[in-house]
Coordinates of C-alpha atoms in Angstrom, one line a residue:
D1 CA -8.4 -9.4 -44.7
D2 CA -7.5 -5.8 -43.0
L3 CA -10.5 -6.1 -40.9
V4 CA -9.2 -8.9 -39.1
P5 CA -5.6 -9.0 -39.3
D6 CA -5.0 -12.0 -36.6
K7 CA -5.9 -14.8 -38.8
R8 CA -6.4 -17.3 -35.9
K9 CA -9.8 -15.1 -35.2
V10 CA -13.1 -14.7 -36.7
G11 CA -15.8 -12.1 -36.2
V12 CA -18.9 -13.4 -35.4
P13 CA -22.5 -11.5 -34.7
V14 CA -23.9 -11.5 -31.0
S15 CA -27.6 -11.5 -30.2
L16 CA -29.4 -11.1 -27.3
V17 CA -31.9 -13.4 -26.0
T18 CA -34.1 -12.6 -22.8
H19 CA -36.2 -15.0 -20.5
Y20 CA -37.4 -12.4 -17.7
G21 CA -40.9 -12.0 -18.9
S22 CA -43.3 -9.1 -19.3
G23 CA -43.1 -6.1 -17.1
I24 CA -39.4 -5.8 -17.5
G25 CA -37.3 -4.4 -20.2
I26 CA -33.3 -4.5 -20.8
P27 CA -32.5 -1.0 -21.8
D28 CA -28.9 -1.7 -22.0
A29 CA -26.8 -4.9 -22.3
F30 CA -22.7 -5.5 -22.8
I31 CA -20.6 -8.2 -23.4
N32 CA -16.7 -7.5 -22.3
G33 CA -17.7 -4.1 -22.5
L34 CA -18.9 -3.9 -25.8
P35 CA -22.9 -2.8 -26.4
I36 CA -24.9 -5.3 -27.4
G37 CA -28.1 -2.7 -27.4
S38 CA -31.5 -3.2 -25.7
A39 CA -34.7 -6.0 -25.4
P40 CA -37.6 -6.4 -24.2
G41 CA -38.0 -8.8 -21.0
W42 CA -39.1 -11.8 -23.2
G43 CA -37.8 -13.2 -26.8
R44 CA -34.6 -11.5 -28.9
G45 CA -33.5 -8.1 -29.3
G46 CA -30.6 -6.1 -29.5
G47 CA -27.4 -7.3 -31.6
L48 CA -23.4 -6.2 -32.4
C49 CA -21.8 -7.1 -35.2
C50 CA -19.1 -8.0 -34.4
V51 CA -17.1 -10.0 -31.6
L52 CA -13.7 -11.7 -32.3
L53 CA -13.4 -15.1 -31.3
P54 CA -10.8 -17.7 -31.6
S55 CA -11.4 -19.4 -35.3
E56 CA -11.3 -22.6 -33.2
I57 CA -12.9 -23.9 -30.3
P58 CA -10.7 -23.0 -27.6
K59 CA -8.8 -25.9 -25.6
A60 CA -8.9 -23.8 -22.2
P61 CA -12.3 -22.8 -21.2
M62 CA -12.9 -19.2 -22.1
T63 CA -15.2 -16.9 -20.0
V64 CA -17.0 -13.5 -20.8
R65 CA -18.1 -10.8 -18.8
V66 CA -21.6 -9.9 -19.2
R67 CA -22.9 -6.8 -17.9
W68 CA -26.9 -5.6 -18.3
I69 CA -29.6 -3.4 -16.7
T70 CA -33.3 -4.3 -15.9
Y71 CA -35.7 -1.7 -15.6
R72 CA -39.6 -2.1 -14.1
S73 CA -41.3 1.1 -15.2
N74 CA -44.4 0.1 -13.0
V75 CA -42.1 0.3 -9.7
E76 CA -39.5 2.5 -11.2
E77 CA -37.0 0.0 -10.4
K78 CA -33.7 -0.1 -12.1
L79 CA -31.1 -2.5 -11.3
E80 CA -27.6 -3.4 -12.9
H81 CA -26.1 -6.9 -13.2
E82 CA -22.9 -8.3 -14.1
T83 CA -21.1 -11.4 -14.5
T84 CA -18.6 -13.7 -16.0
V85 CA -19.6 -16.9 -17.4
P86 CA -18.0 -19.5 -19.6
V87 CA -18.5 -19.6 -23.7
N88 CA -20.2 -22.6 -24.4
F89 CA -18.9 -23.8 -27.8
A90 CA -21.7 -26.0 -29.8
V91 CA -19.2 -25.4 -33.0
R92 CA -16.4 -23.8 -34.0
P93 CA -17.2 -19.4 -34.2
G94 CA -16.7 -19.7 -37.8
E95 CA -19.1 -22.0 -38.8
S96 CA -21.7 -20.7 -36.1
S97 CA -24.7 -18.3 -36.8
G98 CA -23.2 -16.4 -33.7
V99 CA -23.0 -15.7 -30.5
Y100 CA -26.2 -15.5 -28.1
V101 CA -26.1 -13.9 -24.7
H102 CA -29.2 -15.6 -22.6
L103 CA -30.8 -13.3 -19.8
L104 CA -32.3 -15.5 -17.5
P105 CA -34.7 -15.7 -14.4
G106 CA -32.9 -15.0 -11.1
H107 CA -30.2 -12.5 -13.4
R108 CA -28.4 -14.9 -14.7
A109 CA -26.7 -14.9 -18.1
E110 CA -25.6 -17.8 -20.5
V111 CA -23.5 -17.2 -23.4
W112 CA -23.5 -19.6 -26.4
V113 CA -21.8 -20.0 -30.1
S114 CA -23.8 -22.5 -32.4
W115 CA -25.4 -23.2 -35.7
P116 CA -28.5 -22.9 -35.2
A117 CA -29.6 -20.2 -34.0
P118 CA -32.2 -20.0 -30.9
G119 CA -35.6 -21.0 -32.1
S120 CA -34.7 -24.1 -33.8
T121 CA -35.6 -27.8 -31.9
E122 CA -31.7 -28.2 -32.5
Y123 CA -30.1 -25.0 -30.6
P124 CA -28.5 -26.4 -27.5
G125 CA -28.8 -23.4 -25.3
P126 CA -31.6 -22.2 -23.4
A127 CA -35.3 -22.7 -25.3
C128 CA -36.1 -19.5 -27.0
P129 CA -38.9 -18.1 -25.3
R130 CA -41.9 -18.5 -27.5
G131 CA -45.7 -17.6 -26.9
P132 CA -47.6 -15.2 -24.2
A133 CA -44.7 -13.9 -21.8
K134 CA -45.9 -14.7 -18.1
V135 CA -45.5 -11.3 -15.9
Y136 CA -42.1 -11.0 -14.2
T137 CA -41.8 -12.0 -10.5
P138 CA -39.9 -9.7 -8.5
L139 CA -37.1 -11.9 -6.3
P140 CA -36.3 -11.0 -3.0
G141 CA -35.1 -7.8 -2.2
E142 CA -36.9 -6.1 -5.0
K143 CA -39.8 -4.0 -5.5
A144 CA -43.2 -5.9 -5.3
Q145 CA -45.8 -5.8 -8.4
P146 CA -48.6 -3.5 -7.7
T147 CA -51.7 -4.9 -6.2
S148 CA -55.0 -3.8 -8.0
D149 CA -57.8 -2.4 -5.8
T150 CA -60.7 -4.2 -8.3

């Protein structure tokens, strides 16, 4: 009971889901300044236990700040990204399986509070990456992929 003295809040685990592709990684990610961890560029990784959320779905929109770093070792490129996004509540936080931070192509982010988790056909957020990853395609202004001389 002492861990969450405000009974209007509940602790919820956070997971990172990346949709970039291969050839890129996420060495660091944060939600409202709290470290989520690292992840490959495709699939699930990282995690944090826990963030405090209202025990009920807020009536007013709620936003969080997501910050992350992308690193492409094949071209020695490290970029920092930050955005403030709304939290999508599919269920009350206390009934959820967690908070899912999706890092999407175009250096975008989405945050979902849901039951079930990504990978389920009933998950309301972006589809969980499956199968072999496509190679990350650089955006304009990013370093080009090296070409092979074969």
